[in-house]
mmCIF file of N, CA and C in Angstrom:
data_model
loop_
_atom_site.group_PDB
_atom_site.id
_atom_site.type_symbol
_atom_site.label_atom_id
_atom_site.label_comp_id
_atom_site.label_asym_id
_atom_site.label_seq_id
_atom_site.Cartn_x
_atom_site.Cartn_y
_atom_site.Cartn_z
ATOM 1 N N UNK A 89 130.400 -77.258 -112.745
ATOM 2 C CA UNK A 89 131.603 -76.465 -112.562
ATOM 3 C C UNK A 89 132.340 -76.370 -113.887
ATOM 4 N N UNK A 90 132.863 -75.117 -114.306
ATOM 5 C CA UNK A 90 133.584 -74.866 -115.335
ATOM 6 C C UNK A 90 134.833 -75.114 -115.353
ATOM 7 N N UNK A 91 135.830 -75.756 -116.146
ATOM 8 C CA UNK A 91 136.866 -75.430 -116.977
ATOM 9 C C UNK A 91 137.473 -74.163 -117.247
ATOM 10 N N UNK A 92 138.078 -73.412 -116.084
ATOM 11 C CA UNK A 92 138.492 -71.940 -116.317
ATOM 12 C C UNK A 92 139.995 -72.446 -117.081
ATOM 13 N N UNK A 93 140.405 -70.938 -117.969
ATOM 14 C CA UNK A 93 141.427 -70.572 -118.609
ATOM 15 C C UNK A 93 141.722 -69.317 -118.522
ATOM 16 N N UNK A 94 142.764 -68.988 -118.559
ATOM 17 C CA UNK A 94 143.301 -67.582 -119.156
ATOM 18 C C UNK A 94 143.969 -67.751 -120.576
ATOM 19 N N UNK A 95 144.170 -66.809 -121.393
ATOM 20 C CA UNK A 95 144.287 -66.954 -122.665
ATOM 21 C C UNK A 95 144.941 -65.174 -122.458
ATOM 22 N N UNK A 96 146.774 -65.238 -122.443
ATOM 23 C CA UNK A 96 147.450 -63.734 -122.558
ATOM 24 C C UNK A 96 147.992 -64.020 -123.919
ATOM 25 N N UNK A 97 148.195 -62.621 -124.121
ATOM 26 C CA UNK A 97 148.612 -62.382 -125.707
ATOM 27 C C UNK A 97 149.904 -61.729 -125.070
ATOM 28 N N UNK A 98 151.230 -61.792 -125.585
ATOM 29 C CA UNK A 98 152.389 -61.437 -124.915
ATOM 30 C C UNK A 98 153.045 -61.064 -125.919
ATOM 31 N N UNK A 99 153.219 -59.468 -125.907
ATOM 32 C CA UNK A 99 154.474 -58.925 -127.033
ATOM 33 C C UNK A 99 155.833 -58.943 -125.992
ATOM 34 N N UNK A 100 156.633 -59.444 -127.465
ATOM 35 C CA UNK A 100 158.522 -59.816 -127.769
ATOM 36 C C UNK A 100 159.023 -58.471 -127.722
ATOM 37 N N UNK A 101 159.740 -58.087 -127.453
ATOM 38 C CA UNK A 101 160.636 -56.788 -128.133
ATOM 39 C C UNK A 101 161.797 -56.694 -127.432
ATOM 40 N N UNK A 102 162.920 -55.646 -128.302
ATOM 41 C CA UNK A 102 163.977 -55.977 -128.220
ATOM 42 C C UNK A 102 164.212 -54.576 -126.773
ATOM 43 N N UNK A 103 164.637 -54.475 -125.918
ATOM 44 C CA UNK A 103 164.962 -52.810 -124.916
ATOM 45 C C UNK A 103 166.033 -52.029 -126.042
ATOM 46 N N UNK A 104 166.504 -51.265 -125.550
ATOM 47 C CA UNK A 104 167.519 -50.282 -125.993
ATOM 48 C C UNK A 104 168.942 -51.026 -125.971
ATOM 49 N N UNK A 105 169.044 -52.162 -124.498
ATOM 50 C CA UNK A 105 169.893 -52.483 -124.423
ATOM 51 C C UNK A 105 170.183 -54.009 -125.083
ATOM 52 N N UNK A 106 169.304 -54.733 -126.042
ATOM 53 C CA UNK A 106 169.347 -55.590 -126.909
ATOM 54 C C UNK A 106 168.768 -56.594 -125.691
ATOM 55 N N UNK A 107 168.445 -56.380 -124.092
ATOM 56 C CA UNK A 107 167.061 -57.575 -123.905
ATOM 57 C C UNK A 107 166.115 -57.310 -123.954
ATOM 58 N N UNK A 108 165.757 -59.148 -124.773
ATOM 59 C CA UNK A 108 164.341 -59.240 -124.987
ATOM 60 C C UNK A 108 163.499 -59.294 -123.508
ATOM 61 N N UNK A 109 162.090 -58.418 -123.931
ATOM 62 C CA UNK A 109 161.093 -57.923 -122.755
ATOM 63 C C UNK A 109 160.060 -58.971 -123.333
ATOM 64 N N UNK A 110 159.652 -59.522 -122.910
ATOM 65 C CA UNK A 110 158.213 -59.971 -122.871
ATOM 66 C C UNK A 110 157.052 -59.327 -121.733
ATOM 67 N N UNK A 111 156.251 -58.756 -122.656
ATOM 68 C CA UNK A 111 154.781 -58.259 -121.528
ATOM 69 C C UNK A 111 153.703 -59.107 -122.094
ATOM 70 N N UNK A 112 152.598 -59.186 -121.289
ATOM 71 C CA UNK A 112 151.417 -59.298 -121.684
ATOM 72 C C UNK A 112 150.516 -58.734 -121.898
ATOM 73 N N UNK A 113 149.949 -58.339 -122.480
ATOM 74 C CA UNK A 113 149.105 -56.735 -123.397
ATOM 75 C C UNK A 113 147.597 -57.445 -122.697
ATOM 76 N N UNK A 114 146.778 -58.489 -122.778
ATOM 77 C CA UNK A 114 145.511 -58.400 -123.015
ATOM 78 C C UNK A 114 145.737 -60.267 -122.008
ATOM 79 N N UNK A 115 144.489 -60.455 -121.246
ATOM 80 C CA UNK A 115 144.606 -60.955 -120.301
ATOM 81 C C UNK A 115 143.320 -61.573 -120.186
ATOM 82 N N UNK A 116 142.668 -62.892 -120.753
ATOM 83 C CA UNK A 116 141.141 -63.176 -121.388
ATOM 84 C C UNK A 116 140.629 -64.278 -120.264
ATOM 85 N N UNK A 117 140.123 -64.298 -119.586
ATOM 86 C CA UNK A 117 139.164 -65.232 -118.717
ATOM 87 C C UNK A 117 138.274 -65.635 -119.427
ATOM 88 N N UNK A 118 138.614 -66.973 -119.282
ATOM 89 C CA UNK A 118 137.126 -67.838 -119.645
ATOM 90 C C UNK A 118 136.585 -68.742 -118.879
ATOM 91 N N UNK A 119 135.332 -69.067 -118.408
ATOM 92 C CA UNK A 119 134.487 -69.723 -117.325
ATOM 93 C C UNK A 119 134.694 -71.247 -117.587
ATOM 94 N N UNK A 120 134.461 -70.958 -118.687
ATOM 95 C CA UNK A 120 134.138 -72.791 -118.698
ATOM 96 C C UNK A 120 134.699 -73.368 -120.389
ATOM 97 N N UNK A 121 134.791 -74.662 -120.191
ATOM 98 C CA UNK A 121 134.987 -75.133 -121.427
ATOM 99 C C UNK A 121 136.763 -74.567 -121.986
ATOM 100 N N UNK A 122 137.627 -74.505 -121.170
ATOM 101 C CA UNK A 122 138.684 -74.138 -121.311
ATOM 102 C C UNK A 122 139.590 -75.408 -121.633
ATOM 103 N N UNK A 123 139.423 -76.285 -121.580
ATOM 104 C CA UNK A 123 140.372 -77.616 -121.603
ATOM 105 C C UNK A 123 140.531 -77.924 -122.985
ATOM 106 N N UNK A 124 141.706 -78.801 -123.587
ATOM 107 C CA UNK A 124 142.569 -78.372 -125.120
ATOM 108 C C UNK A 124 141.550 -78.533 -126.327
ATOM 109 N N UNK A 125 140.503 -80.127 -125.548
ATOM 110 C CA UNK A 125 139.411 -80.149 -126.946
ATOM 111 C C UNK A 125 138.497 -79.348 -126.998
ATOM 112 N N UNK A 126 138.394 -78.377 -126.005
ATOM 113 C CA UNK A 126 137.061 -77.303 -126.273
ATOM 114 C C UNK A 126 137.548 -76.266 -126.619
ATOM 115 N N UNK A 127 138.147 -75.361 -125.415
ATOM 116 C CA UNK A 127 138.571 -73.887 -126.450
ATOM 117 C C UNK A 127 139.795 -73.748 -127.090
ATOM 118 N N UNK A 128 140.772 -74.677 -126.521
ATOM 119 C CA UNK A 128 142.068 -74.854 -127.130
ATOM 120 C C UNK A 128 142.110 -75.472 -128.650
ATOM 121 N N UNK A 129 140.771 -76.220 -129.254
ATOM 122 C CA UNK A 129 140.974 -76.394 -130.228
ATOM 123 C C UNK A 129 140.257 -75.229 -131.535
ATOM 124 N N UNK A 130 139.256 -74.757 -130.161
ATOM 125 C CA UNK A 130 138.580 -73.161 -131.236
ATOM 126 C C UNK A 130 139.786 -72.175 -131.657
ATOM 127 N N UNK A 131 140.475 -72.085 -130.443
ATOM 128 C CA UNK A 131 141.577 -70.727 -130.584
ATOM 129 C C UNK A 131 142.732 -70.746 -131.388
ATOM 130 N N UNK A 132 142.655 -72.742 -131.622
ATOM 131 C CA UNK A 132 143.422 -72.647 -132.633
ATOM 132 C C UNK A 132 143.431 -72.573 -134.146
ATOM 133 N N UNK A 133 141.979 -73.562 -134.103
ATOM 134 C CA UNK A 133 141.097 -73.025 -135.343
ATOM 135 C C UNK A 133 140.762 -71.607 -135.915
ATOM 136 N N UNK A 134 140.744 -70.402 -134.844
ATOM 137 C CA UNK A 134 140.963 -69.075 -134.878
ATOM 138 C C UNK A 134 142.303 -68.324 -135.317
ATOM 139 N N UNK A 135 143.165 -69.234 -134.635
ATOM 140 C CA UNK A 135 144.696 -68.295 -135.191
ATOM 141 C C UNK A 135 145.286 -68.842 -136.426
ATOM 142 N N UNK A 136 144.629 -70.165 -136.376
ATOM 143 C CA UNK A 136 145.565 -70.850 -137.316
ATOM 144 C C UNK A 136 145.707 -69.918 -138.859
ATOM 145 N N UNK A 137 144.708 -69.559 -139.906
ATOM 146 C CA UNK A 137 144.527 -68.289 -140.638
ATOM 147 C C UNK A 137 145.375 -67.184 -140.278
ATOM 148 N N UNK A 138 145.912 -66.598 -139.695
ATOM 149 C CA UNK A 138 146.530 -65.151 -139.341
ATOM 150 C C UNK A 138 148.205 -65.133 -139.772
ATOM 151 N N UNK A 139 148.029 -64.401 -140.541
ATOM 152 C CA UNK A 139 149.470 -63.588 -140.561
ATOM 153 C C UNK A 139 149.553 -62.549 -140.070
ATOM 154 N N UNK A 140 150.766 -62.359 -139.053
ATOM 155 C CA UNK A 140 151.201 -61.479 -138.328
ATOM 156 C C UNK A 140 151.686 -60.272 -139.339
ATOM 157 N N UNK A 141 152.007 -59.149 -139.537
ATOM 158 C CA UNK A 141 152.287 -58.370 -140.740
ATOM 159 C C UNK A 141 152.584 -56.861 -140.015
ATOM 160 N N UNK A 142 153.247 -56.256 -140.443
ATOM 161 C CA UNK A 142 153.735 -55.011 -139.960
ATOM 162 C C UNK A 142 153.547 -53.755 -141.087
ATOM 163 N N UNK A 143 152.039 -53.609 -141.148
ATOM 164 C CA UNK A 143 151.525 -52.428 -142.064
ATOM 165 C C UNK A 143 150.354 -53.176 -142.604
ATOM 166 N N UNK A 144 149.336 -52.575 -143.277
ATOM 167 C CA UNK A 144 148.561 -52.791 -144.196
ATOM 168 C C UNK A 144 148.369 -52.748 -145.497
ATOM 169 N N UNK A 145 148.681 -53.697 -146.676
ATOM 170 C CA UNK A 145 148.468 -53.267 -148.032
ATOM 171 C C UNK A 145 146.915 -53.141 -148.475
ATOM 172 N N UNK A 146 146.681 -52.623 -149.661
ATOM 173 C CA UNK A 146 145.678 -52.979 -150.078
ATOM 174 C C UNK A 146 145.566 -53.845 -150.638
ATOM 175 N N UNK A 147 146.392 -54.863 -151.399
ATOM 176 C CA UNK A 147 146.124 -55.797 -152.169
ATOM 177 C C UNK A 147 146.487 -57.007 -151.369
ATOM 178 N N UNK A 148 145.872 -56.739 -150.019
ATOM 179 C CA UNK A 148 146.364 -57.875 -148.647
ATOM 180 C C UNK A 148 145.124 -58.507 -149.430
ATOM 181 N N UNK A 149 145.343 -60.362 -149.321
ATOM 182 C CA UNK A 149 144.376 -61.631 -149.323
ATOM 183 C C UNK A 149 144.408 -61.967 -148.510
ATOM 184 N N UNK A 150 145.612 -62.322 -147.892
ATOM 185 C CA UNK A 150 144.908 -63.347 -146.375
ATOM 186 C C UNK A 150 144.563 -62.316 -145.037
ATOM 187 N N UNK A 151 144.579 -63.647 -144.281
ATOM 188 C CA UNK A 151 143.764 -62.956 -143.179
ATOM 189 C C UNK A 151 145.105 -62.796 -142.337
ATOM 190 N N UNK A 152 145.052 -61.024 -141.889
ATOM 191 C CA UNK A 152 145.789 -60.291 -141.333
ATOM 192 C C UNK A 152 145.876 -60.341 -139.983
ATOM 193 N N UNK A 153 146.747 -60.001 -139.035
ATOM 194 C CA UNK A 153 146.849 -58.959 -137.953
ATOM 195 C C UNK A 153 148.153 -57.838 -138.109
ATOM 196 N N UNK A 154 147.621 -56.690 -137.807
ATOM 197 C CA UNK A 154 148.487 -55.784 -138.139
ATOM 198 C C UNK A 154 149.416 -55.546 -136.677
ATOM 199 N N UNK A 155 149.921 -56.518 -136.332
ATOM 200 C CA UNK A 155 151.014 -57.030 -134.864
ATOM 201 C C UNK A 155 150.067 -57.434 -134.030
ATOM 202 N N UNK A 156 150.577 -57.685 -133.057
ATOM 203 C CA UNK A 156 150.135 -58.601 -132.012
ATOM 204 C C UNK A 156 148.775 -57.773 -131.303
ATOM 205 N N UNK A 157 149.034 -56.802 -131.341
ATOM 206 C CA UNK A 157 147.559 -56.094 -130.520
ATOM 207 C C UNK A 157 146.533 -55.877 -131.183
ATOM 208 N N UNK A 158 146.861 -55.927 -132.714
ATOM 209 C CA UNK A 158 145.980 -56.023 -133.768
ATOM 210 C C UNK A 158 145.279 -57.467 -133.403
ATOM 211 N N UNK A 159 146.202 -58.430 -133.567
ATOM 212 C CA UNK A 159 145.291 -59.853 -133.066
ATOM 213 C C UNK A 159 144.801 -59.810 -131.615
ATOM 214 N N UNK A 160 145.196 -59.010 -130.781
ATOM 215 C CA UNK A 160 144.523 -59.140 -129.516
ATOM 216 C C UNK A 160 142.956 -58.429 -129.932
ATOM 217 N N UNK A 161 142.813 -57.762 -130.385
ATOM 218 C CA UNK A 161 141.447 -57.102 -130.314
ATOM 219 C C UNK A 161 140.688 -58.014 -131.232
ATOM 220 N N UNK A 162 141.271 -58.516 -131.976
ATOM 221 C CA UNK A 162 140.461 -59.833 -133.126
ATOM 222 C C UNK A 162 140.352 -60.696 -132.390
ATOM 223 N N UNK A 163 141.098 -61.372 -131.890
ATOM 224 C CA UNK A 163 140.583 -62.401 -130.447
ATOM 225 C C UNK A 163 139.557 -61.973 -129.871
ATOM 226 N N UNK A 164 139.444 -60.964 -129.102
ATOM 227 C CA UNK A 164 138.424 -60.844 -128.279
ATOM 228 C C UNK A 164 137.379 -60.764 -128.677
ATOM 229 N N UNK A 165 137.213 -59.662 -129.948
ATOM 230 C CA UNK A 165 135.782 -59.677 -130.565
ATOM 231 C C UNK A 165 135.493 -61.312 -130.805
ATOM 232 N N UNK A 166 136.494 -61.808 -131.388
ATOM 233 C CA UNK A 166 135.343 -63.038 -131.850
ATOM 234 C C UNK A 166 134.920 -64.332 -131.157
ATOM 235 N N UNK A 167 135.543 -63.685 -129.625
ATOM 236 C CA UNK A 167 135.136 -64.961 -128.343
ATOM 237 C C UNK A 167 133.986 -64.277 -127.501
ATOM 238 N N UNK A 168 134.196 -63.253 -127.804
ATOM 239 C CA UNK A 168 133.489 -62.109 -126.546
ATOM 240 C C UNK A 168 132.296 -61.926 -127.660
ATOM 241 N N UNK A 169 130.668 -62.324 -127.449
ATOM 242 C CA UNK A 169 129.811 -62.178 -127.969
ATOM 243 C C UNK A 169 128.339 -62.183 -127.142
ATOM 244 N N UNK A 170 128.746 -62.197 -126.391
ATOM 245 C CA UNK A 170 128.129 -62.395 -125.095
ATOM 246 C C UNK A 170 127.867 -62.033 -123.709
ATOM 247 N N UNK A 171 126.677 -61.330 -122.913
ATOM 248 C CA UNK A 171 127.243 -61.255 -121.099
ATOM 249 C C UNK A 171 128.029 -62.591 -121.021
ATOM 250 N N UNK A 172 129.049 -62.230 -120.007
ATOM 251 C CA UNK A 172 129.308 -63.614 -118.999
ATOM 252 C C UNK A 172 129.933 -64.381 -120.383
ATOM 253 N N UNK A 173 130.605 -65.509 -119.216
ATOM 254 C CA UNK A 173 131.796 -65.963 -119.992
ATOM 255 C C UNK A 173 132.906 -65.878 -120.622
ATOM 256 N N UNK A 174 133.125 -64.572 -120.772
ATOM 257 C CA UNK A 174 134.368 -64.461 -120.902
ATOM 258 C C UNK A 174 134.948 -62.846 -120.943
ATOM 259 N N UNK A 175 135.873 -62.549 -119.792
ATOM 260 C CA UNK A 175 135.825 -60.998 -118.788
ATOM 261 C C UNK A 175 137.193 -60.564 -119.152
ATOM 262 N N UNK A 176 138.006 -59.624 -119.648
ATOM 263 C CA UNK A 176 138.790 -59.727 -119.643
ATOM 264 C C UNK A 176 139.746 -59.166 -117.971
ATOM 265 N N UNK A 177 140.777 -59.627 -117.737
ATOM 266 C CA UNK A 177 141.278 -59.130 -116.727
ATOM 267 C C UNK A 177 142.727 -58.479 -117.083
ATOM 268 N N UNK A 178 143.527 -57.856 -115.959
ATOM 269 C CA UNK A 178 144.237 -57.537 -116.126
ATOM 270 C C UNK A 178 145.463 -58.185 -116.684
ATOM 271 N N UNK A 179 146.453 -57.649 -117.758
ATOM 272 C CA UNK A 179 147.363 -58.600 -118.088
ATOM 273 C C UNK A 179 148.121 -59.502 -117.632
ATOM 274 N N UNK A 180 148.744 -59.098 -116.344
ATOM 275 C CA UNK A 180 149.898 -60.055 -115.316
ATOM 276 C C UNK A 180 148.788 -60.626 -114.076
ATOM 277 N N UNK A 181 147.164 -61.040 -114.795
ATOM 278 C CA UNK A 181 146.857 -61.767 -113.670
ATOM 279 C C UNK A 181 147.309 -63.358 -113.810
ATOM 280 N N UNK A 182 146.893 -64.301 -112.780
ATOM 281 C CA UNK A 182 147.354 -65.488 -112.375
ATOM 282 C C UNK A 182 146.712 -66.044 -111.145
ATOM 283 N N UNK A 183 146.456 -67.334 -111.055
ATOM 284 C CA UNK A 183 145.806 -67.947 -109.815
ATOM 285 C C UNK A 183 144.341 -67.194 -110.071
ATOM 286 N N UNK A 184 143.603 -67.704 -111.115
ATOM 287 C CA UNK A 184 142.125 -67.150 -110.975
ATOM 288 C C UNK A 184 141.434 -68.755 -111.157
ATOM 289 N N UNK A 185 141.626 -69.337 -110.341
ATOM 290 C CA UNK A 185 141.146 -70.881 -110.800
ATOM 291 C C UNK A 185 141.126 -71.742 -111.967
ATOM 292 N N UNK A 186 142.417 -70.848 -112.678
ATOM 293 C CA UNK A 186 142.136 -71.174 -114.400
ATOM 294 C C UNK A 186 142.989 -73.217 -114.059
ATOM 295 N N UNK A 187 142.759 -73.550 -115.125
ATOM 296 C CA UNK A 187 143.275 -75.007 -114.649
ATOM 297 C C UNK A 187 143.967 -75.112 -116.291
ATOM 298 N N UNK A 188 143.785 -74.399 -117.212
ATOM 299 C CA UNK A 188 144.673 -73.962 -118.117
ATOM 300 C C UNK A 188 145.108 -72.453 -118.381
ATOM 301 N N UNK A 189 146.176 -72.318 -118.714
ATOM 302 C CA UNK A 189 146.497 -71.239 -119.527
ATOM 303 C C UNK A 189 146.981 -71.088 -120.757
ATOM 304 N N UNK A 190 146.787 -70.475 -121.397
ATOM 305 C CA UNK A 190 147.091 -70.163 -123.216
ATOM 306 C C UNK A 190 147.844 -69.009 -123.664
ATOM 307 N N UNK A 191 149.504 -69.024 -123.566
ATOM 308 C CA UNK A 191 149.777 -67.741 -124.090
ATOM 309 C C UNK A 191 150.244 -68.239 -125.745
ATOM 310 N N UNK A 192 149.885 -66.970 -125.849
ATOM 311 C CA UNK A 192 149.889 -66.724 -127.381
ATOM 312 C C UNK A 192 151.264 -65.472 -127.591
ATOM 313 N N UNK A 193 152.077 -65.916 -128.688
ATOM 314 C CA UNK A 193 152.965 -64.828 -128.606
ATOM 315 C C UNK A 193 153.353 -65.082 -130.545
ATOM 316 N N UNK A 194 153.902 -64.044 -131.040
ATOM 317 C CA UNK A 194 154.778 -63.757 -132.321
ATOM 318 C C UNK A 194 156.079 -64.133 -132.267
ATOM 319 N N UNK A 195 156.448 -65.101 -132.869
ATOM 320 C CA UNK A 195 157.943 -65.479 -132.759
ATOM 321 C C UNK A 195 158.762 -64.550 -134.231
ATOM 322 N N UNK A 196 159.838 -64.947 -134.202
ATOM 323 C CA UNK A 196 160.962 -64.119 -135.210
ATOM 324 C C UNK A 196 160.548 -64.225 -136.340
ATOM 325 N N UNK A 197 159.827 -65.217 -136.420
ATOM 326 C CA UNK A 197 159.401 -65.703 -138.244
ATOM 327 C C UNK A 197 158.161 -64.926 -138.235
ATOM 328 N N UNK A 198 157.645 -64.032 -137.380
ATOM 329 C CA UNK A 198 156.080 -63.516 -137.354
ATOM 330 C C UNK A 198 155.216 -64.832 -137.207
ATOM 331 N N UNK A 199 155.216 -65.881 -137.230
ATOM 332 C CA UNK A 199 154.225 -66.978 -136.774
ATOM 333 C C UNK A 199 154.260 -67.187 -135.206
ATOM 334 N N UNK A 200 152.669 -67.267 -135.410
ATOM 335 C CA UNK A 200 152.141 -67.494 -134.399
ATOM 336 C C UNK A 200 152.184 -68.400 -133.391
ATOM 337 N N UNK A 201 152.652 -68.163 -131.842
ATOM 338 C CA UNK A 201 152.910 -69.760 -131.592
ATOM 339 C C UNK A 201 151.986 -69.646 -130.011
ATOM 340 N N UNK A 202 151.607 -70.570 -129.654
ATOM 341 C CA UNK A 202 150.924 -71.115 -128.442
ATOM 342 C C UNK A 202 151.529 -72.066 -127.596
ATOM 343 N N UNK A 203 151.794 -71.471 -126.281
ATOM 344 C CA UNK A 203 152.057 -72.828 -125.087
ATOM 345 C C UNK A 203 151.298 -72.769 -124.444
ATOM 346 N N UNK A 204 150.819 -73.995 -123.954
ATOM 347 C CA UNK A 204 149.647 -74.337 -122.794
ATOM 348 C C UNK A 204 150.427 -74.434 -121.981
ATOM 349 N N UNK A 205 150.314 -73.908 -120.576
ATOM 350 C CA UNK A 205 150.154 -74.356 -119.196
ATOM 351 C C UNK A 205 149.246 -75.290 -118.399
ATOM 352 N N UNK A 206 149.356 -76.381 -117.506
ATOM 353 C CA UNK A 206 148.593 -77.064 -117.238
ATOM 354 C C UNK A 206 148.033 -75.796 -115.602
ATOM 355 N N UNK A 207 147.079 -76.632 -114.923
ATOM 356 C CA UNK A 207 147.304 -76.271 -113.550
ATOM 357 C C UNK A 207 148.587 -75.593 -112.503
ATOM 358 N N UNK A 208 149.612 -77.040 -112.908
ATOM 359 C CA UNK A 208 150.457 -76.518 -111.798
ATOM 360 C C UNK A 208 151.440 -75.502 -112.714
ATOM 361 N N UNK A 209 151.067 -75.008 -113.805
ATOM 362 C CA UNK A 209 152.338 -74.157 -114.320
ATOM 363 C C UNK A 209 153.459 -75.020 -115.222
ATOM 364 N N UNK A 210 152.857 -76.805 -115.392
ATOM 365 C CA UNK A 210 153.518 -77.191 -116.265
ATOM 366 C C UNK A 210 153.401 -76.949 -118.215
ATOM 367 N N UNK A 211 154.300 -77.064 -118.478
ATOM 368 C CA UNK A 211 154.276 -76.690 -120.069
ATOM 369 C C UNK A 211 153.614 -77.674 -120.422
ATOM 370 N N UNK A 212 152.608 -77.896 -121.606
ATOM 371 C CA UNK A 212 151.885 -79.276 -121.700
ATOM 372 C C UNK A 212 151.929 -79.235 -123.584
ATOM 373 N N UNK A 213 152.090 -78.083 -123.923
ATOM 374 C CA UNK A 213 152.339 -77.985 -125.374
ATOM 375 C C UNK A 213 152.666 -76.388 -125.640
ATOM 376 N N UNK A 214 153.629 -76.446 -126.653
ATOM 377 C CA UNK A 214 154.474 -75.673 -127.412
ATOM 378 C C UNK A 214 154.203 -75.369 -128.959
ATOM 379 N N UNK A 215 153.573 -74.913 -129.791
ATOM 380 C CA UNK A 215 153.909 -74.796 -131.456
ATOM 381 C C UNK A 215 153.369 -73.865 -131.823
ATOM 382 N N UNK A 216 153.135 -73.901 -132.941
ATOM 383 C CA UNK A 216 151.798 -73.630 -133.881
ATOM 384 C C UNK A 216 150.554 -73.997 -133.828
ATOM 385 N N UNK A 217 149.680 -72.763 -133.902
ATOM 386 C CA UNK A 217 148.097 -73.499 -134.123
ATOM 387 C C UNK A 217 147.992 -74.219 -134.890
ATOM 388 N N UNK A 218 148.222 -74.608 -135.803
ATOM 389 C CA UNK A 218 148.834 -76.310 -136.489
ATOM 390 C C UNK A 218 148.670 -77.345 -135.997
ATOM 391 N N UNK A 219 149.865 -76.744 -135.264
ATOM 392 C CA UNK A 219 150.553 -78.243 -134.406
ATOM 393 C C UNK A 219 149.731 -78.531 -133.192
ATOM 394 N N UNK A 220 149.183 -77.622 -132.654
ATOM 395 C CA UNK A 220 148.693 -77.880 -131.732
ATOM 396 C C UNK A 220 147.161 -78.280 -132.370
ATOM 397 N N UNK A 221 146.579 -77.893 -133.365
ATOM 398 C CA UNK A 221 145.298 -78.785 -133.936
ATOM 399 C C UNK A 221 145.314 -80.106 -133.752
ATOM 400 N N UNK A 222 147.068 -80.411 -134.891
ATOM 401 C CA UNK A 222 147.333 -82.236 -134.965
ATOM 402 C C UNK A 222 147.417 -82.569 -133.660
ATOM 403 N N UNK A 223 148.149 -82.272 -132.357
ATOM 404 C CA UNK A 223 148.556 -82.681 -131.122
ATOM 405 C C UNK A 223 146.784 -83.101 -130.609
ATOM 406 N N UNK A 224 145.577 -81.967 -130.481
ATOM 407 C CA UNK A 224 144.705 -82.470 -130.020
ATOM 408 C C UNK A 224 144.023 -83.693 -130.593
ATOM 409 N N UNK A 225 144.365 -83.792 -132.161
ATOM 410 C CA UNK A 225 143.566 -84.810 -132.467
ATOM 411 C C UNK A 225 144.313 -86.164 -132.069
ATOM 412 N N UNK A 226 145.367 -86.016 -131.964
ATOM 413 C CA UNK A 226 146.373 -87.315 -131.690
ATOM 414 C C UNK A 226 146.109 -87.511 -130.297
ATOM 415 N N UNK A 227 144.807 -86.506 -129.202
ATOM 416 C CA UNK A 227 144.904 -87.184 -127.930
ATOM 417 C C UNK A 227 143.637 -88.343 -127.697
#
């Protein structure tokens, strides 16, 4: 039996009327191997590199996303290599047997930050793909 996860990518923005909206754009099922030392420590090993950035230069060096949906489609290509294992579903799904969840969102500073959900919907970690690297190795 697998280790299911969901893994949403969730854009910030401001309405007309100055509240902040949070949606979830992209909505990633994964079968198995979802728990913090298996894919939680790939995805962070994956984001940890990314600057969030609003345009493209040419004389860009590091490794980019050109906003958040820019990194949603870079996520997927580089988990999704395969039939099976990993499907994407709709954005506002929930209750798919995942026993983690992973949202990923852009905070004010453009860095990248990750909270895990456990099972019951508890928060189990908060930061940076960083922080959340050091947090797994400290378990």
């Amino acid at each position: 039996m697998g280790t299911r996860s969901l893994t949403k990518v969730i854009e910030t923005y401001q309405d007309d009327k100055g509240k902040e909206i949070r949606t979830p754009i992209i909505c990633m099922y994964k079968q198995y191997d979802g728990y913090l030392k298996g894919y939680g420590q790939e995805l962070a090993e994956f984001l940890s590199p990314f600057y969030i950035v609003n345009g493209i230069s040419l004389k860009e060096e590091r490794q980019i996303a050109n906003g958040i949906g820019c990194l949603s489609a870079q996520l997927v290509s580089h988990f999704k290599n395969e039939a099976g294992g990993i499907y994407l579903y709709p954005p506002d799904s929930e209750d798919c047997g995942e026993e983690y969840t992973y949202l990923i969102e852009e905070n004010k500073n453009n860095q990248i930050t990750i909270k895990i959900l456990d099972y019951d919907k508890e928060n189990i970690f908060e930061g940076t793909p960083e922080e959340l690297l050091t947090h797994i190795n400290d378990l």
